[in-house]
CSV table of N, CA and C in Angstrom, one decimal:
chain,number,residue,atom,x,y,z
B,7,PRO,N,0.3,-1.4,0.0
B,7,PRO,CA,0.0,0.1,0.2
B,7,PRO,C,0.8,1.1,-0.2
B,8,VAL,N,0.1,2.5,-0.5
B,8,VAL,CA,0.8,3.5,-0.8
B,8,VAL,C,0.6,4.2,1.0
B,9,HIS,N,1.2,4.8,1.1
B,9,HIS,CA,0.7,5.5,2.4
B,9,HIS,C,0.3,7.3,2.5
B,10,THR,N,0.2,8.4,2.9
B,10,THR,CA,0.2,10.0,2.5
B,10,THR,C,1.0,10.8,4.3
B,11,PHE,N,1.9,11.2,4.5
B,11,PHE,CA,1.8,12.2,5.0
B,11,PHE,C,1.7,13.6,5.0
B,12,TRP,N,0.9,14.3,5.7
B,12,TRP,CA,0.6,15.6,5.6
B,12,TRP,C,1.3,16.6,6.6
B,13,ASP,N,0.9,17.7,6.3
B,13,ASP,CA,1.0,19.2,6.7
B,13,ASP,C,-0.2,20.2,6.4
B,14,LEU,N,-1.3,20.5,7.5
B,14,LEU,CA,-2.4,20.7,7.2
B,14,LEU,C,-2.3,22.5,7.2
B,15,GLY,N,-2.7,23.3,6.3
B,15,GLY,CA,-3.4,24.3,5.9
B,15,GLY,C,-4.2,25.1,4.9
B,16,TRP,N,-4.6,26.1,4.9
B,16,TRP,CA,-5.7,26.0,4.2
B,16,TRP,C,-5.2,27.8,2.9
B,17,ALA,N,-5.2,29.0,4.4
B,17,ALA,CA,-4.5,29.9,3.9
B,17,ALA,C,-2.7,29.4,3.3
B,18,ASP,N,-2.4,29.1,4.2
B,18,ASP,CA,-0.9,28.0,3.8
B,18,ASP,C,-1.6,27.1,3.2
B,19,THR,N,-0.1,26.0,2.6
B,19,THR,CA,-0.1,25.0,1.7
B,19,THR,C,-0.8,24.1,2.9
B,20,THR,N,-1.0,23.5,1.8
B,20,THR,CA,-1.4,21.7,2.9
B,20,THR,C,0.2,21.0,1.7
B,21,SER,N,0.2,20.0,2.5
B,21,SER,CA,1.2,19.3,1.3
B,21,SER,C,1.4,17.8,2.4
B,22,ILE,N,1.8,17.3,1.0
B,22,ILE,CA,1.0,15.7,1.5
B,22,ILE,C,2.7,14.9,1.1
B,23,TRP,N,3.1,13.8,1.5
B,23,TRP,CA,4.5,13.6,0.4
B,23,TRP,C,3.7,11.7,0.6
B,24,ILE,N,4.7,11.3,-0.7
B,24,ILE,CA,2.8,10.0,-0.9
B,24,ILE,C,4.4,8.9,-0.8
B,25,ALA,N,4.5,8.1,-0.1
B,25,ALA,CA,5.5,6.7,-0.3
B,25,ALA,C,4.8,5.9,-0.2
B,26,GLN,N,5.5,4.6,-0.5
B,26,GLN,CA,5.5,2.5,-0.4
B,26,GLN,C,6.7,2.4,0.5
B,27,PRO,N,6.8,2.2,2.0
B,27,PRO,CA,7.4,1.3,1.6
B,27,PRO,C,8.1,0.2,1.2
B,28,VAL,N,8.9,-0.6,1.5
B,28,VAL,CA,9.3,-1.5,0.6
B,28,VAL,C,11.2,-2.4,0.9
B,29,GLY,N,10.7,-3.1,2.4
B,29,GLY,CA,11.5,-3.4,3.0
B,29,GLY,C,11.9,-2.5,4.4
B,30,ALA,N,13.1,-2.7,3.8
B,30,ALA,CA,13.7,-1.0,4.9
B,30,ALA,C,14.1,-0.1,3.8
B,31,ALA,N,14.3,0.4,2.9
B,31,ALA,CA,13.8,1.4,2.4
B,31,ALA,C,12.5,2.1,2.1
B,32,PHE,N,12.5,3.0,1.7
B,32,PHE,CA,11.4,3.6,2.0
B,32,PHE,C,11.1,4.5,1.0
B,33,PRO,N,10.7,4.3,-0.3
B,33,PRO,CA,10.5,5.1,-1.6
B,33,PRO,C,9.7,6.4,-1.6
B,34,VAL,N,10.1,8.0,-2.2
B,34,VAL,CA,9.1,8.7,-1.9
B,34,VAL,C,8.4,8.6,-3.2
B,35,ILE,N,7.3,9.0,-3.4
B,35,ILE,CA,6.5,8.4,-4.9
B,35,ILE,C,6.5,9.0,-5.8
B,36,ASP,N,5.3,10.4,-4.7
B,36,ASP,CA,4.9,11.0,-5.2
B,36,ASP,C,4.6,11.9,-4.1
B,37,SER,N,4.0,13.9,-4.9
B,37,SER,CA,3.7,14.8,-4.4
B,37,SER,C,2.7,15.5,-4.3
B,38,ALA,N,2.1,16.0,-3.7
B,38,ALA,CA,0.4,17.3,-3.8
B,38,ALA,C,0.6,18.1,-2.6
B,39,GLU,N,0.3,19.3,-3.4
B,39,GLU,CA,-0.1,20.0,-2.6
B,39,GLU,C,-1.0,21.0,-2.9
B,40,GLY,N,-1.7,22.3,-1.4
B,40,GLY,CA,-2.8,23.0,-2.3
B,40,GLY,C,-3.0,24.4,-1.4
B,41,THR,N,-3.4,25.3,-1.8
B,41,THR,CA,-4.1,26.2,-0.9
B,41,THR,C,-4.9,26.8,-1.1
B,42,GLN,N,-6.3,27.1,0.3
B,42,GLN,CA,-7.5,26.5,0.1
B,42,GLN,C,-9.4,26.0,-0.2
B,43,LYS,N,-8.7,24.8,0.1
B,43,LYS,CA,-8.5,22.6,-0.3
B,43,LYS,C,-9.6,22.2,0.5
B,44,ASP,N,-10.7,21.6,0.4
B,44,ASP,CA,-11.8,21.0,2.1
B,44,ASP,C,-10.7,18.9,1.4
B,45,ALA,N,-11.4,18.6,2.5
B,45,ALA,CA,-10.5,17.1,2.4
B,45,ALA,C,-11.5,17.6,1.5
B,46,ALA,N,-12.5,16.8,1.1
B,46,ALA,CA,-12.8,15.7,-0.3
B,46,ALA,C,-12.3,16.8,-1.4
B,47,GLU,N,-12.0,17.6,-2.0
B,47,GLU,CA,-10.8,18.3,-2.3
B,47,GLU,C,-9.7,17.5,-2.8
B,48,PHE,N,-8.6,17.4,-1.7
B,48,PHE,CA,-7.8,16.2,-1.9
B,48,PHE,C,-7.9,15.4,-1.7
B,49,VAL,N,-8.9,14.5,-1.2
B,49,VAL,CA,-9.3,12.7,-1.6
B,49,VAL,C,-9.8,12.8,-2.6
B,50,ARG,N,-10.2,13.4,-3.8
B,50,ARG,CA,-10.6,13.8,-5.7
B,50,ARG,C,-9.1,13.5,-5.7
B,51,LEU,N,-7.7,14.9,-5.4
B,51,LEU,CA,-6.4,14.7,-5.9
B,51,LEU,C,-6.3,13.6,-6.5
B,52,LEU,N,-6.2,13.0,-4.7
B,52,LEU,CA,-5.0,11.6,-4.5
B,52,LEU,C,-6.2,10.4,-5.0
B,53,GLN,N,-6.7,10.3,-5.3
B,53,GLN,CA,-7.7,9.2,-5.8
B,53,GLN,C,-7.8,9.0,-7.5
B,54,ALA,N,-6.8,10.4,-7.8
B,54,ALA,CA,-6.9,10.6,-9.3
B,54,ALA,C,-5.8,9.0,-9.3
B,55,LYS,N,-5.2,9.2,-9.3
B,55,LYS,CA,-3.8,9.2,-9.1
B,55,LYS,C,-4.2,7.5,-9.1
B,56,PRO,N,-3.3,6.8,-9.6
B,56,PRO,CA,-2.4,5.9,-9.9
B,56,PRO,C,-2.6,4.6,-8.7
B,57,TYR,N,-2.5,4.0,-7.5
B,57,TYR,CA,-2.3,4.2,-6.4
B,57,TYR,C,-3.5,2.9,-5.6
B,58,SER,N,-3.0,1.4,-5.0
B,58,SER,CA,-3.5,1.4,-4.1
B,58,SER,C,-3.3,1.8,-2.6
B,59,TRP,N,-4.3,2.5,-2.0
B,59,TRP,CA,-4.0,3.7,-1.1
B,59,TRP,C,-3.9,3.1,0.2
B,60,GLY,N,-3.1,3.0,1.7
B,60,GLY,CA,-3.6,2.3,2.9
B,60,GLY,C,-3.5,3.7,3.5
B,61,ASP,N,-2.3,3.8,4.6
B,61,ASP,CA,-3.0,5.1,5.4
B,61,ASP,C,-2.9,6.7,5.8
B,62,ASP,N,-3.1,7.5,6.6
B,62,ASP,CA,-3.0,9.1,5.7
B,62,ASP,C,-2.1,9.1,7.0
B,63,PHE,N,-1.3,9.2,7.4
B,63,PHE,CA,-0.7,10.6,7.9
B,63,PHE,C,-0.8,11.8,9.0
B,64,LEU,N,-1.1,12.4,9.4
B,64,LEU,CA,-2.2,13.8,9.3
B,64,LEU,C,-1.0,13.9,10.8
B,65,PRO,N,-0.8,15.1,11.5
B,65,PRO,CA,-0.2,15.9,12.8
B,65,PRO,C,-1.2,15.7,13.6
B,66,HIS,N,-1.0,15.7,14.7
B,66,HIS,CA,-1.6,15.9,16.2
B,66,HIS,C,-2.2,16.6,15.6
B,67,ASP,N,-2.4,17.5,15.8
B,67,ASP,CA,-3.3,18.8,15.7
B,67,ASP,C,-5.0,18.5,14.5
B,68,ALA,N,-5.0,17.2,13.6
B,68,ALA,CA,-5.6,17.1,13.1
B,68,ALA,C,-7.4,16.4,13.4
B,69,ASP,N,-7.0,16.4,14.2
B,69,ASP,CA,-8.9,16.0,15.0
B,69,ASP,C,-8.7,16.8,15.8
B,70,ASN,N,-7.9,18.6,15.7
B,70,ASN,CA,-9.1,19.5,16.8
B,70,ASN,C,-10.5,19.6,16.2
B,71,GLU,N,-11.0,19.9,16.3
B,71,GLU,CA,-12.2,20.6,15.8
B,71,GLU,C,-12.9,21.5,15.4
B,72,LEU,N,-11.9,22.4,16.5
B,72,LEU,CA,-12.2,24.3,15.9
B,72,LEU,C,-11.1,24.3,14.8
B,73,GLN,N,-9.7,23.0,13.7
B,73,GLN,CA,-9.6,23.7,13.2
B,73,GLN,C,-10.3,24.4,11.5
B,74,ALA,N,-11.5,23.3,11.2
B,74,ALA,CA,-11.6,23.5,10.1
B,74,ALA,C,-13.3,24.3,10.2
B,75,ALA,N,-13.2,24.5,9.1
B,75,ALA,CA,-14.6,25.7,9.4
B,75,ALA,C,-16.0,25.1,9.3
B,76,SER,N,-16.2,24.1,9.2
B,76,SER,CA,-17.3,22.7,9.4
B,76,SER,C,-17.8,22.8,10.0
B,77,GLY,N,-16.4,22.1,12.0
B,77,GLY,CA,-16.7,22.0,12.7
B,77,GLY,C,-16.9,21.1,13.2
B,78,ARG,N,-16.0,19.7,11.6
B,78,ARG,CA,-15.5,18.2,12.1
B,78,ARG,C,-13.9,18.8,11.9
B,79,SER,N,-12.8,17.3,12.6
B,79,SER,CA,-11.7,17.7,12.5
B,79,SER,C,-11.9,17.5,11.3
B,80,ILE,N,-10.8,17.7,10.6
B,80,ILE,CA,-9.9,17.2,9.4
B,80,ILE,C,-9.7,15.4,9.4
B,81,ALA,N,-9.4,15.4,10.1
B,81,ALA,CA,-9.6,13.9,10.4
B,81,ALA,C,-10.3,13.5,10.9
B,82,SER,N,-12.0,13.9,10.9
B,82,SER,CA,-12.9,13.3,10.8
B,82,SER,C,-14.0,13.3,9.6
B,83,GLN,N,-13.2,14.5,9.0
B,83,GLN,CA,-13.5,14.2,7.4
B,83,GLN,C,-13.3,13.2,6.5
B,84,LEU,N,-12.0,13.9,7.1
B,84,LEU,CA,-11.1,12.2,6.2
B,84,LEU,C,-11.8,11.1,6.8
B,85,ARG,N,-11.9,10.6,7.2
B,85,ARG,CA,-12.7,9.6,7.5
B,85,ARG,C,-14.0,8.8,6.9
B,86,ALA,N,-14.3,10.0,7.6
B,86,ALA,CA,-16.1,10.1,6.4
B,86,ALA,C,-16.2,9.6,4.8
B,87,LEU,N,-14.6,10.2,3.8
B,87,LEU,CA,-14.4,9.9,3.2
B,87,LEU,C,-13.5,8.5,3.1
B,88,GLY,N,-14.0,7.6,4.0
B,88,GLY,CA,-13.2,6.1,3.5
B,88,GLY,C,-11.4,6.4,3.6
B,89,ARG,N,-10.6,7.1,3.7
B,89,ARG,CA,-9.4,7.1,5.0
B,89,ARG,C,-9.3,6.4,5.5
B,90,ASN,N,-7.7,5.7,5.5
B,90,ASN,CA,-8.2,5.5,6.5
B,90,ASN,C,-5.9,6.3,7.3
B,91,VAL,N,-7.2,7.0,8.3
B,91,VAL,CA,-6.7,7.6,8.7
B,91,VAL,C,-6.4,7.4,10.8
B,92,ARG,N,-4.4,7.9,10.6
B,92,ARG,CA,-3.5,8.0,11.6
B,92,ARG,C,-3.4,9.3,12.0
B,93,ILE,N,-2.7,9.9,12.5
B,93,ILE,CA,-2.7,10.4,14.2
B,93,ILE,C,-0.6,10.5,14.0
B,94,VAL,N,-0.1,11.3,13.8
B,94,VAL,CA,1.1,10.7,14.1
B,94,VAL,C,1.1,11.7,15.2
B,95,GLU,N,2.2,11.1,16.4
B,95,GLU,CA,2.4,11.2,18.0
B,95,GLU,C,2.7,13.2,18.1
B,96,LYS,N,3.3,13.8,18.6
B,96,LYS,CA,3.6,14.8,19.0
B,96,LYS,C,4.4,15.3,19.0
B,97,THR,N,5.7,15.5,18.6
B,97,THR,CA,6.5,15.7,19.0
B,97,THR,C,8.4,17.3,18.7
B,98,SER,N,9.0,17.9,19.7
B,98,SER,CA,9.9,18.3,18.9
B,98,SER,C,9.2,18.7,17.9
B,99,ILE,N,9.9,20.3,17.5
B,99,ILE,CA,9.8,20.1,16.5
B,99,ILE,C,11.6,19.5,16.0
B,100,ALA,N,13.1,19.9,17.3
B,100,ALA,CA,14.1,19.7,16.9
B,100,ALA,C,13.7,17.8,16.8
B,101,ASP,N,12.9,17.2,17.2
B,101,ASP,CA,12.9,15.9,17.2
B,101,ASP,C,12.3,15.8,15.9
B,102,GLY,N,11.7,16.2,14.9
B,102,GLY,CA,11.3,16.2,14.6
B,102,GLY,C,12.2,16.2,13.0
B,103,ILE,N,13.2,16.8,13.0
B,103,ILE,CA,14.2,16.6,12.2
B,103,ILE,C,15.3,15.9,12.6
B,104,ASN,N,15.4,15.7,13.8
B,104,ASN,CA,16.6,14.7,13.3
B,104,ASN,C,15.9,13.4,13.4
B,105,ALA,N,15.3,12.8,13.3
B,105,ALA,CA,14.1,12.1,12.7
B,105,ALA,C,14.3,11.8,10.9
B,106,ALA,N,14.0,12.8,10.6
B,106,ALA,CA,14.2,13.3,8.9
B,106,ALA,C,15.5,13.4,8.3
B,107,ARG,N,16.8,13.9,10.0
B,107,ARG,CA,17.9,13.0,9.2
B,107,ARG,C,18.4,12.1,9.7
B,108,THR,N,17.5,11.3,10.2
B,108,THR,CA,17.9,9.8,10.1
B,108,THR,C,17.8,9.2,9.0
B,109,ILE,N,16.6,9.3,9.0
B,109,ILE,CA,15.9,7.9,7.9
B,109,ILE,C,15.6,8.4,6.4
B,110,PHE,N,17.0,10.2,6.2
B,110,PHE,CA,16.7,10.1,4.8
B,110,PHE,C,17.5,9.6,4.0
B,111,GLY,N,18.8,9.2,4.1
B,111,GLY,CA,19.3,7.5,3.7
B,111,GLY,C,18.7,6.2,3.6
B,112,GLN,N,17.7,6.2,3.5
B,112,GLN,CA,16.5,5.1,3.8
B,112,GLN,C,15.3,5.8,2.0
B,113,CYS,N,15.9,7.0,2.5
B,113,CYS,CA,14.8,7.2,1.4
B,113,CYS,C,14.5,7.5,-0.3
B,114,TRP,N,14.5,7.1,-1.6
B,114,TRP,CA,14.8,8.4,-2.3
B,114,TRP,C,13.4,8.6,-3.4
B,115,PHE,N,13.5,9.3,-3.8
B,115,PHE,CA,12.6,10.5,-4.0
B,115,PHE,C,12.0,10.2,-5.7
B,116,ASP,N,11.1,10.3,-6.8
B,116,ASP,CA,11.0,10.3,-8.2
B,116,ASP,C,11.1,12.0,-7.7
B,117,SER,N,12.0,12.1,-8.8
B,117,SER,CA,12.8,13.0,-9.1
B,117,SER,C,11.8,14.8,-9.9
B,118,GLU,N,10.3,13.9,-10.8
B,118,GLU,CA,9.6,14.5,-11.0
B,118,GLU,C,8.6,14.1,-10.7
B,119,LYS,N,7.7,13.9,-9.9
B,119,LYS,CA,6.8,14.1,-9.3
B,119,LYS,C,7.0,14.5,-7.7
B,120,CYS,N,8.3,14.4,-7.1
B,120,CYS,CA,8.5,15.2,-5.9
B,120,CYS,C,9.2,16.5,-5.7
B,121,ALA,N,9.3,16.6,-7.2
B,121,ALA,CA,10.2,18.2,-7.8
B,121,ALA,C,10.0,19.2,-6.9
B,122,ASP,N,9.2,19.4,-6.5
B,122,ASP,CA,8.3,20.8,-5.2
B,122,ASP,C,8.8,20.8,-4.1
B,123,GLY,N,8.3,19.4,-3.7
B,123,GLY,CA,8.3,18.8,-2.5
B,123,GLY,C,10.2,18.9,-2.2
B,124,LEU,N,10.9,18.5,-3.2
B,124,LEU,CA,12.3,17.9,-2.7
B,124,LEU,C,13.0,19.9,-3.2
B,125,HIS,N,12.4,20.7,-4.0
B,125,HIS,CA,13.0,22.4,-4.4
B,125,HIS,C,12.6,23.0,-2.9
B,126,ALA,N,11.7,22.5,-1.8
B,126,ALA,CA,10.8,22.6,-0.8
B,126,ALA,C,12.4,22.7,0.5
B,127,LEU,N,12.8,21.3,0.5
B,127,LEU,CA,13.9,20.9,1.4
B,127,LEU,C,14.2,21.6,1.4
B,128,ARG,N,16.0,21.8,0.3
B,128,ARG,CA,16.6,22.5,0.1
B,128,ARG,C,17.0,24.2,0.4
B,129,HIS,N,15.3,23.9,0.6
B,129,HIS,CA,15.3,25.8,0.5
B,129,HIS,C,14.5,25.7,2.7
B,130,TYR,N,14.6,25.1,2.6
B,130,TYR,CA,13.9,24.8,4.7
B,130,TYR,C,15.6,24.6,5.4
B,131,ARG,N,14.5,26.2,6.3
B,131,ARG,CA,16.5,26.7,7.1
B,131,ARG,C,16.0,27.5,8.0
B,132,PHE,N,16.5,28.0,9.0
B,132,PHE,CA,17.1,28.8,10.8
B,132,PHE,C,16.7,29.8,10.2
B,133,ASP,N,15.2,30.1,11.1
B,133,ASP,CA,15.5,32.3,11.0
B,133,ASP,C,16.3,32.0,11.6
B,134,VAL,N,16.6,33.4,11.3
B,134,VAL,CA,17.4,34.4,11.9
B,134,VAL,C,17.0,35.0,13.2
B,135,ASP,N,17.2,35.1,14.5
B,135,ASP,CA,17.3,36.4,15.4
B,135,ASP,C,17.0,37.5,15.3
B,136,ASP,N,16.3,38.2,16.4
B,136,ASP,CA,16.8,39.8,15.8
B,136,ASP,C,18.2,40.0,16.4
B,137,ASP,N,18.3,39.3,16.7
B,137,ASP,CA,20.2,39.9,16.9
B,137,ASP,C,20.7,39.3,15.2
B,138,GLY,N,20.4,38.7,15.0
B,138,GLY,CA,21.0,37.7,13.5
B,138,GLY,C,22.0,36.6,13.8
B,139,ARG,N,22.3,35.7,14.8
B,139,ARG,CA,22.0,34.6,15.1
B,139,ARG,C,21.2,34.3,14.7
B,140,LEU,N,21.8,32.1,14.2
B,140,LEU,CA,20.6,31.1,13.9
B,140,LEU,C,19.6,31.4,15.9
B,141,SER,N,18.1,31.1,14.7
B,141,SER,CA,17.5,31.0,16.2
B,141,SER,C,18.0,28.9,15.9
B,142,ARG,N,16.9,29.0,16.8
B,142,ARG,CA,16.5,27.8,17.4
B,142,ARG,C,15.7,27.2,16.5
B,143,LYS,N,14.6,27.4,15.7
B,143,LYS,CA,13.2,27.8,15.4
B,143,LYS,C,13.3,28.1,13.8
B,144,PRO,N,13.0,27.3,13.1
B,144,PRO,CA,13.5,27.4,11.5
B,144,PRO,C,12.2,28.0,11.6
B,145,LEU,N,12.1,28.6,9.7
B,145,LEU,CA,11.8,29.5,9.3
B,145,LEU,C,10.4,29.4,8.8
B,146,HIS,N,8.9,30.0,9.8
B,146,HIS,CA,7.8,29.4,9.0
B,146,HIS,C,7.6,30.6,7.0
B,147,ASP,N,7.9,29.9,6.3
B,147,ASP,CA,7.8,30.4,5.3
B,147,ASP,C,7.0,29.1,4.2
B,148,TRP,N,7.0,29.2,2.7
B,148,TRP,CA,7.0,28.6,1.5
B,148,TRP,C,7.6,26.9,1.6
B,149,ALA,N,9.1,26.2,1.8
B,149,ALA,CA,9.4,25.9,2.4
B,149,ALA,C,8.7,25.3,3.8
B,150,SER,N,8.4,24.9,4.6
B,150,SER,CA,8.2,25.0,6.2
B,150,SER,C,7.4,24.1,5.6
B,151,HIS,N,6.0,23.5,4.9
B,151,HIS,CA,5.1,23.0,4.9
B,151,HIS,C,5.0,21.4,4.3
B,152,PRO,N,6.6,21.9,3.0
B,152,PRO,CA,6.5,20.0,2.9
B,152,PRO,C,7.6,19.3,3.4
B,153,ALA,N,8.9,20.3,4.0
B,153,ALA,CA,9.4,20.8,4.9
B,153,ALA,C,8.6,19.9,6.7
B,154,ASP,N,7.7,20.3,6.9
B,154,ASP,CA,6.9,19.3,8.6
B,154,ASP,C,6.2,18.6,7.6
B,155,ALA,N,5.9,18.4,7.0
B,155,ALA,CA,5.8,16.7,6.4
B,155,ALA,C,6.3,15.5,6.4
B,156,PHE,N,7.3,16.0,5.9
B,156,PHE,CA,7.8,15.2,5.7
B,156,PHE,C,8.9,15.3,7.5
B,157,ARG,N,8.6,16.1,7.8
B,157,ARG,CA,9.9,15.3,9.0
B,157,ARG,C,7.7,14.9,9.8
B,158,TYR,N,7.2,14.7,9.3
B,158,TYR,CA,5.7,14.1,9.9
B,158,TYR,C,5.8,12.3,9.6
B,159,LEU,N,6.3,12.3,8.0
B,159,LEU,CA,6.8,11.2,7.7
B,159,LEU,C,7.7,10.4,8.5
B,160,ALA,N,8.5,10.8,8.5
B,160,ALA,CA,10.0,10.5,9.1
B,160,ALA,C,9.7,9.8,11.0
B,161,VAL,N,9.0,10.9,11.3
B,161,VAL,CA,8.2,10.7,12.3
B,161,VAL,C,7.1,9.2,13.0
B,162,SER,N,6.8,9.3,11.6
B,162,SER,CA,5.9,7.9,11.8
B,162,SER,C,6.3,5.9,10.9
B,163,ILE,N,7.6,6.5,10.1
B,163,ILE,CA,8.7,5.3,10.3
B,163,ILE,C,9.5,5.1,11.8
B,164,GLN,N,9.9,5.6,12.3
B,164,GLN,CA,10.9,5.6,13.7
B,164,GLN,C,9.6,5.4,14.0
B,165,ALA,N,8.2,5.6,14.3
B,165,ALA,CA,7.1,5.3,15.4
B,165,ALA,C,6.5,3.5,14.9
B,166,GLN,N,7.1,3.5,14.0
B,166,GLN,CA,6.2,1.5,13.3
B,166,GLN,C,7.5,1.2,13.7
B,167,ARG,N,9.1,1.3,13.6
B,167,ARG,CA,9.8,-0.1,13.5
B,167,ARG,C,10.4,-0.1,15.2
B,168,PRO,N,10.5,-1.6,14.8
B,168,PRO,CA,10.6,-2.4,16.3
B,168,PRO,C,12.4,-1.9,17.4
B,169,LYS,N,11.6,-1.4,18.2
B,169,LYS,CA,13.2,-0.7,19.7
B,169,LYS,C,13.5,-1.9,19.8
B,170,LYS,N,15.5,-1.5,19.0
B,170,LYS,CA,15.6,-2.2,19.9
B,170,LYS,C,16.1,-1.7,20.9
B,171,PRO,N,16.2,-3.6,21.8
B,171,PRO,CA,16.1,-4.6,22.6
B,171,PRO,C,17.6,-3.9,23.9
B,172,ALA,N,17.7,-3.0,25.1
B,172,ALA,CA,18.6,-2.4,25.4
B,172,ALA,C,19.6,-3.4,25.3
B,173,ARG,N,21.2,-2.9,26.0
B,173,ARG,CA,21.9,-4.2,26.1
B,173,ARG,C,22.6,-4.5,27.0
B,174,ALA,N,22.8,-5.6,28.0
B,174,ALA,CA,23.0,-6.0,29.0
B,174,ALA,C,24.9,-5.1,29.6
B,175,ARG,N,24.5,-4.6,30.4
B,175,ARG,CA,25.7,-4.1,30.8
B,175,ARG,C,26.4,-5.3,31.2
B,176,GLU,N,27.7,-4.0,31.3
B,176,GLU,CA,29.3,-5.8,31.6
B,176,GLU,C,29.4,-5.9,32.9
B,177,GLY,N,29.2,-7.0,32.7
B,177,GLY,CA,29.7,-7.9,33.9
B,177,GLY,C,28.0,-8.0,34.6
B,178,SER,N,27.7,-8.4,33.4
B,178,SER,CA,25.3,-8.9,33.9
B,178,SER,C,25.5,-9.9,34.0
B,179,TRP,N,24.6,-11.3,33.6
B,179,TRP,CA,24.7,-12.5,33.7
B,179,TRP,C,23.9,-12.1,32.4
B,180,MET,N,23.8,-11.3,32.1
B,180,MET,CA,23.6,-11.6,30.3
B,180,MET,C,24.3,-11.1,29.3
B,181,SER,N,25.3,-10.7,30.2
B,181,SER,CA,26.7,-10.3,28.8
B,181,SER,C,27.3,-11.5,28.1
């Protein structure tokens, strides 16, 4: 199955990475984005693509009833449209960026279908504080939305991987 990883927006861009795990590799085969489109429009856009759909991974705030003008959360709207929705665990931006750095080498990208998203990832950067120093926060601009969706992809991948067992301490009966 092919899974989607979303960063939600209305006036800002909604960004979606489309990926299909294959063993330890994670091919990112497509992407989509748009502004001022509702959930039904994004579902139509996705269903027009020739994929066998798996899960839609949405950010932690997708269950927020106040986020959508309809009074129904984005997650509930997508579920009503027949999508399999999973909510990505809330993590810090720094942890999400680290997760993205960790899994990036296991990803390969369709250079044509992911061109806009890859362009955004190349331009994702930290903001500059008032005193001219690099901030601890990424700059919120056009590149941050595809980058945030990619962070959710990375966090989702890490959450699904089996945890490595703790190593026995030197000198214990298990060493």
